[in-house]
Structures are given as structure tokens and as C-alpha cells.
Short mmCIF file of C-alpha atoms in Angstrom, two decimals:
data_model
loop_
_atom_site.label_atom_id
_atom_site.label_comp_id
_atom_site.label_asym_id
_atom_site.label_seq_id
_atom_site.Cartn_x
_atom_site.Cartn_y
_atom_site.Cartn_z
CA ALA C 1 31.33 1.65 -19.79
CA GLN C 2 31.34 4.94 -21.53
CA SER C 3 34.32 6.35 -23.36
CA VAL C 4 35.29 9.50 -25.16
CA THR C 5 37.36 9.84 -28.34
CA GLN C 6 39.08 13.04 -29.47
CA PRO C 7 40.54 12.00 -32.80
CA ASP C 8 42.81 15.04 -33.32
CA ILE C 9 45.90 15.18 -31.11
CA HIS C 10 47.02 18.57 -32.43
CA ILE C 11 45.26 21.21 -34.48
CA THR C 12 46.79 24.40 -35.87
CA VAL C 13 44.51 27.33 -36.72
CA SER C 14 45.29 30.79 -37.94
CA GLU C 15 44.29 33.65 -35.68
CA GLY C 16 40.85 34.87 -36.74
CA ALA C 17 39.87 31.61 -38.42
CA SER C 18 37.08 29.36 -37.22
CA LEU C 19 37.70 26.34 -35.04
CA GLU C 20 36.00 22.98 -34.58
CA LEU C 21 37.29 20.35 -32.20
CA ARG C 22 35.81 16.92 -32.49
CA CYS C 23 34.51 14.70 -29.71
CA ASN C 24 32.70 11.38 -30.01
CA TYR C 25 31.37 9.47 -27.02
CA SER C 26 30.05 6.10 -26.28
CA TYR C 27 27.18 5.95 -23.78
CA GLY C 28 23.91 4.07 -23.74
CA ALA C 29 21.65 6.66 -22.17
CA THR C 30 21.46 10.41 -22.51
CA PRO C 31 24.97 11.59 -21.65
CA TYR C 32 26.14 14.54 -19.58
CA LEU C 33 28.80 16.14 -21.75
CA PHE C 34 31.47 18.67 -20.93
CA TRP C 35 34.34 20.59 -22.55
CA TYR C 36 37.26 21.73 -20.43
CA VAL C 37 40.29 23.89 -21.36
CA GLN C 38 43.74 23.66 -19.86
CA SER C 39 46.29 26.41 -20.34
CA PRO C 40 49.95 25.50 -19.86
CA GLY C 41 50.82 24.81 -16.25
CA GLN C 42 47.24 25.25 -15.12
CA GLY C 43 44.33 23.16 -13.99
CA LEU C 44 41.29 22.48 -16.14
CA GLN C 45 38.56 25.05 -16.52
CA LEU C 46 35.01 24.27 -17.47
CA LEU C 47 34.01 25.81 -20.88
CA LEU C 48 30.48 24.48 -21.25
CA LYS C 49 28.23 21.53 -20.47
CA TYR C 50 25.21 19.76 -21.89
CA PHE C 51 22.63 17.86 -19.88
CA SER C 52 19.38 18.08 -21.84
CA GLY C 53 17.25 20.51 -23.85
CA ASP C 54 18.68 22.73 -26.57
CA THR C 55 21.40 20.82 -28.34
CA LEU C 56 23.45 23.95 -29.02
CA VAL C 57 25.06 25.16 -25.85
CA GLN C 58 26.94 28.35 -25.27
CA GLY C 59 29.95 28.57 -23.01
CA ILE C 60 32.55 30.98 -21.81
CA LYS C 61 35.15 32.73 -24.00
CA GLY C 62 32.88 32.66 -27.09
CA PHE C 63 32.85 28.86 -27.39
CA GLU C 64 29.82 26.77 -28.31
CA ALA C 65 29.18 23.05 -28.75
CA GLU C 66 26.46 21.07 -30.46
CA PHE C 67 25.16 17.75 -29.24
CA LYS C 68 24.27 15.36 -32.08
CA ARG C 69 22.75 12.17 -30.74
CA SER C 70 22.67 10.45 -34.19
CA GLN C 71 26.42 10.96 -34.55
CA SER C 72 27.32 10.50 -30.86
CA SER C 73 29.24 13.75 -31.09
CA PHE C 74 29.68 16.91 -29.11
CA ASN C 75 31.97 19.09 -31.19
CA LEU C 76 33.40 22.38 -29.84
CA ARG C 77 33.33 25.47 -32.12
CA LYS C 78 34.45 29.01 -32.08
CA PRO C 79 33.82 31.45 -34.98
CA SER C 80 37.09 33.40 -34.65
CA VAL C 81 40.14 32.10 -32.76
CA HIS C 82 42.35 34.39 -30.72
CA TRP C 83 46.03 33.73 -29.82
CA SER C 84 44.99 33.35 -26.21
CA ASP C 85 42.85 30.27 -27.11
CA ALA C 86 46.04 28.22 -27.59
CA ALA C 87 45.64 25.49 -24.96
CA GLU C 88 44.65 21.86 -24.56
CA TYR C 89 40.99 20.99 -24.78
CA PHE C 90 39.36 18.02 -23.13
CA CYS C 91 35.94 16.53 -23.78
CA ALA C 92 34.34 14.49 -20.94
CA VAL C 93 31.19 12.40 -20.47
CA GLY C 94 29.34 11.95 -17.19
CA GLU C 95 28.86 8.44 -15.99
CA GLY C 96 25.53 7.57 -14.39
CA THR C 97 22.86 9.51 -12.68
CA GLY C 98 23.05 10.84 -9.16
CA PHE C 99 26.72 10.72 -8.30
CA GLN C 100 28.70 11.76 -11.35
CA LYS C 101 32.07 10.36 -12.35
CA LEU C 102 33.57 11.87 -15.49
CA VAL C 103 35.47 10.07 -18.19
CA PHE C 104 37.88 12.22 -20.13
CA GLY C 105 39.18 12.09 -23.66
CA THR C 106 42.88 12.27 -24.29
CA GLY C 107 42.75 15.93 -25.32
CA THR C 108 43.40 18.09 -28.40
CA ARG C 109 46.18 20.61 -28.31
CA LEU C 110 45.28 23.81 -30.17
CA LEU C 111 48.06 25.88 -31.70
CA VAL C 112 47.23 29.37 -33.02
CA SER C 113 49.40 30.73 -35.83
CA PRO C 114 49.73 34.51 -36.48
CA ASN I 1 37.08 32.40 -3.77
CA ALA I 2 39.89 29.80 -3.40
CA GLY I 3 37.97 26.87 -5.01
CA VAL I 4 40.23 23.78 -4.91
CA THR I 5 43.66 24.16 -3.35
CA GLN I 6 46.44 21.62 -3.85
CA THR I 7 49.77 21.43 -2.07
CA PRO I 8 52.56 21.18 -2.88
CA LYS I 9 52.78 22.54 -6.45
CA PHE I 10 56.05 20.75 -7.20
CA GLN I 11 57.84 17.80 -5.65
CA VAL I 12 60.90 15.63 -6.40
CA LEU I 13 61.06 12.26 -4.64
CA LYS I 14 63.54 9.52 -4.68
CA THR I 15 62.36 5.99 -5.49
CA GLY I 16 60.94 4.37 -2.37
CA GLN I 17 60.17 7.61 -0.54
CA SER I 18 56.63 8.37 0.58
CA MET I 19 54.63 11.54 0.45
CA THR I 20 51.06 12.91 0.78
CA LEU I 21 49.43 15.25 -1.63
CA GLN I 22 46.95 17.57 0.03
CA CYS I 23 43.66 18.84 -1.41
CA ALA I 24 41.06 21.09 0.10
CA GLN I 25 37.91 22.69 -1.35
CA ASP I 26 35.79 25.48 0.04
CA MET I 27 32.69 25.11 -2.15
CA ASN I 28 30.87 22.63 0.15
CA HIS I 29 31.03 19.99 -2.60
CA ASN I 30 30.11 16.48 -1.68
CA SER I 31 32.44 14.64 -4.08
CA MET I 32 36.17 14.76 -4.58
CA TYR I 33 38.59 13.11 -7.00
CA TRP I 34 42.23 12.50 -7.74
CA TYR I 35 43.40 12.24 -11.32
CA ARG I 36 46.83 11.88 -12.88
CA GLN I 37 47.70 13.40 -16.21
CA ASP I 38 50.30 11.91 -18.48
CA PRO I 39 51.19 12.96 -22.03
CA GLY I 40 48.94 11.42 -24.65
CA MET I 41 46.79 9.71 -22.06
CA GLY I 42 44.51 12.45 -20.85
CA LEU I 43 43.27 12.30 -17.30
CA ARG I 44 42.96 9.00 -15.51
CA LEU I 45 41.01 8.58 -12.31
CA ILE I 46 43.07 7.26 -9.37
CA TYR I 47 40.56 7.43 -6.51
CA TYR I 48 37.36 9.24 -5.75
CA SER I 49 35.14 10.00 -2.81
CA ALA I 50 31.44 10.30 -3.67
CA SER I 51 30.68 11.68 -0.24
CA GLU I 52 32.25 12.23 3.09
CA GLY I 53 33.20 8.91 4.63
CA THR I 54 33.41 6.92 1.40
CA THR I 55 36.24 6.28 -0.98
CA ASP I 56 36.55 4.11 -4.06
CA LYS I 57 39.15 2.99 -6.59
CA GLY I 58 39.26 4.52 -10.01
CA GLU I 59 41.01 3.37 -13.13
CA VAL I 60 44.62 3.42 -11.85
CA PRO I 61 44.69 2.93 -8.00
CA ASN I 62 47.78 0.77 -7.64
CA GLY I 63 50.48 2.34 -5.53
CA TYR I 64 48.20 4.96 -4.02
CA ASN I 65 45.96 5.39 -0.97
CA VAL I 66 43.54 8.15 -0.13
CA SER I 67 41.88 9.64 2.91
CA ARG I 68 38.71 11.76 2.99
CA LEU I 69 39.58 13.60 6.18
CA ASN I 70 36.35 15.63 6.25
CA LYS I 71 34.00 17.20 3.74
CA ARG I 72 36.66 19.73 2.70
CA GLU I 73 39.84 17.63 2.48
CA PHE I 74 40.88 14.64 0.38
CA SER I 75 44.52 13.54 0.47
CA LEU I 76 46.46 11.15 -1.77
CA ARG I 77 49.39 9.16 -0.42
CA LEU I 78 52.20 7.46 -2.26
CA GLU I 79 53.64 4.88 0.15
CA SER I 80 56.72 3.91 -1.86
CA ALA I 81 57.21 6.15 -4.89
CA ALA I 82 58.18 4.66 -8.24
CA PRO I 83 59.42 6.40 -11.39
CA SER I 84 56.14 5.33 -13.11
CA GLN I 85 54.36 7.71 -10.73
CA THR I 86 56.07 10.68 -12.24
CA SER I 87 53.07 12.68 -13.43
CA VAL I 88 50.92 15.76 -12.83
CA TYR I 89 48.27 15.16 -10.19
CA PHE I 90 44.97 16.96 -10.15
CA CYS I 91 42.42 17.11 -7.43
CA ALA I 92 38.82 18.06 -8.28
CA SER I 93 35.50 18.42 -6.55
CA SER I 94 31.85 18.39 -7.63
CA GLU I 95 28.29 18.31 -6.50
CA ALA I 96 27.05 14.73 -6.39
CA TRP I 97 23.70 15.01 -8.03
CA THR I 98 22.28 14.52 -11.47
CA GLY I 99 22.87 17.56 -13.50
CA GLY I 100 25.78 18.68 -11.44
CA GLY I 101 27.94 21.48 -12.86
CA GLY I 102 30.95 19.40 -13.65
CA TYR I 103 34.20 19.45 -11.80
CA THR I 104 36.22 22.28 -10.28
CA PHE I 105 39.95 21.48 -10.57
CA GLY I 106 42.97 22.47 -8.53
CA SER I 107 46.06 23.78 -10.23
CA GLY I 108 47.89 20.49 -9.95
CA THR I 109 51.03 19.00 -8.39
CA ARG I 110 53.92 18.14 -10.65
CA LEU I 111 55.64 15.14 -9.17
CA THR I 112 58.97 13.72 -10.34
CA VAL I 113 60.26 10.43 -8.94
CA VAL I 114 64.00 9.82 -9.62
#
């Protein structure tokens, strides 16, 4: 069974600094990978997804992620963080072809300092 | 553009009481899911419905039942609530095909069992 590891529980970044959130997955075949963001008291919103093709994918709100098969990683990046990016971020991997059931990591909480 | 609608948003139950969480989607998605979110544990799948007329257990089904009422609606029932079921519950929906666009989440139900 596949799994997702987000090794950082909390990360604090200064406003305007760059951001990288780590995600490692375990899956035998080519995975379907996702990043979601959850603002306080809200549901999860899809930031970006990777299925195949170009390993660098662009998402909403200026986020991007790079799929690295050799490292089993799908790290999320943003060049310049804004205070409104403070939220919890979840990486997820799709399980199987056809019907898709997602397995989520435990999340990374991003704090943005002035 | 309602997306996924969950009711109620908040609920307090006494131990042993029962209740049903309602979920409806208007995106004509085939698949629907119920997750619970607990601090430090990410999202854990309770039950899912790959298509209308089918339901299956997820990772943590004990103490819950579900009904896929029609293509739009997927309800979660707690027959005899326990304090361990205090959590935030999320409903989600998706297309059920390879390369699907990930999940669309509702805004959650915060349940407290005292």
C-alpha cells in the first residue's frame, strides 16, 4: 500500500522568503500526486497535481512542485511567501488506476513571520 | 457553484446519541468519500463510494455507517457516539477515472462528543 510522509510538522518562514515543503511517497507504479492547502476552519483546496509528463507542475497562488522519481519526492515550492499563505499543507498520492482513492500525509503547518 | 455541501457545520453530542452527517455535491461526480481529521494524524478515510450504489470501508470504519442515497448525496451515520469520535469530518467527491482532478472537499463538520 502506498504512503506519504511529510517530515516537517511545522515550518516558519519570513514573509518574502522562499518556501519548500517536503513530501516523500511510497508507491510502486507511477503515482498520481497532489498538494492541498487548508486555511483555518476551512476545507481542503487543491493547489496542484501531477499525473505524467513535465515533472515541474504549476499550481494556483504561485505554487509549483517538482516530481523526482529517483528520490520519491514531490516537494512544494514558492519563491516569495505572503502572510496569506499561512495554512496547513497536505501532500497526497493517488492509489490505483481507474477509481482513485487518495492517501494523505499528516500535513505541514506553515507559519509566516513579518 | 456550491461544490460539496456539508451539514451541520458544528454539532455537540452526548455519549451514546446518534446522528447523521449530510453531504451533497452538484458536480456530477461519481465518487464520494468521508474523512476524519485529527491533530497530527492528517486525514483518515472512513468510508467511500466509488460509484452510485456501492460503498466500501476505508481505514477507520468502526462506529460508522454510510448511505449513498443517490449520485449527489452520501451520508455518514454515528449510531452510538463515543468521545473518540470527536473530530472534524470532511466529505469529498471526485471523478472516478484515471487522471481525475483530485478531490473537491466540503467545509467540514466539527463534532464534539461529551
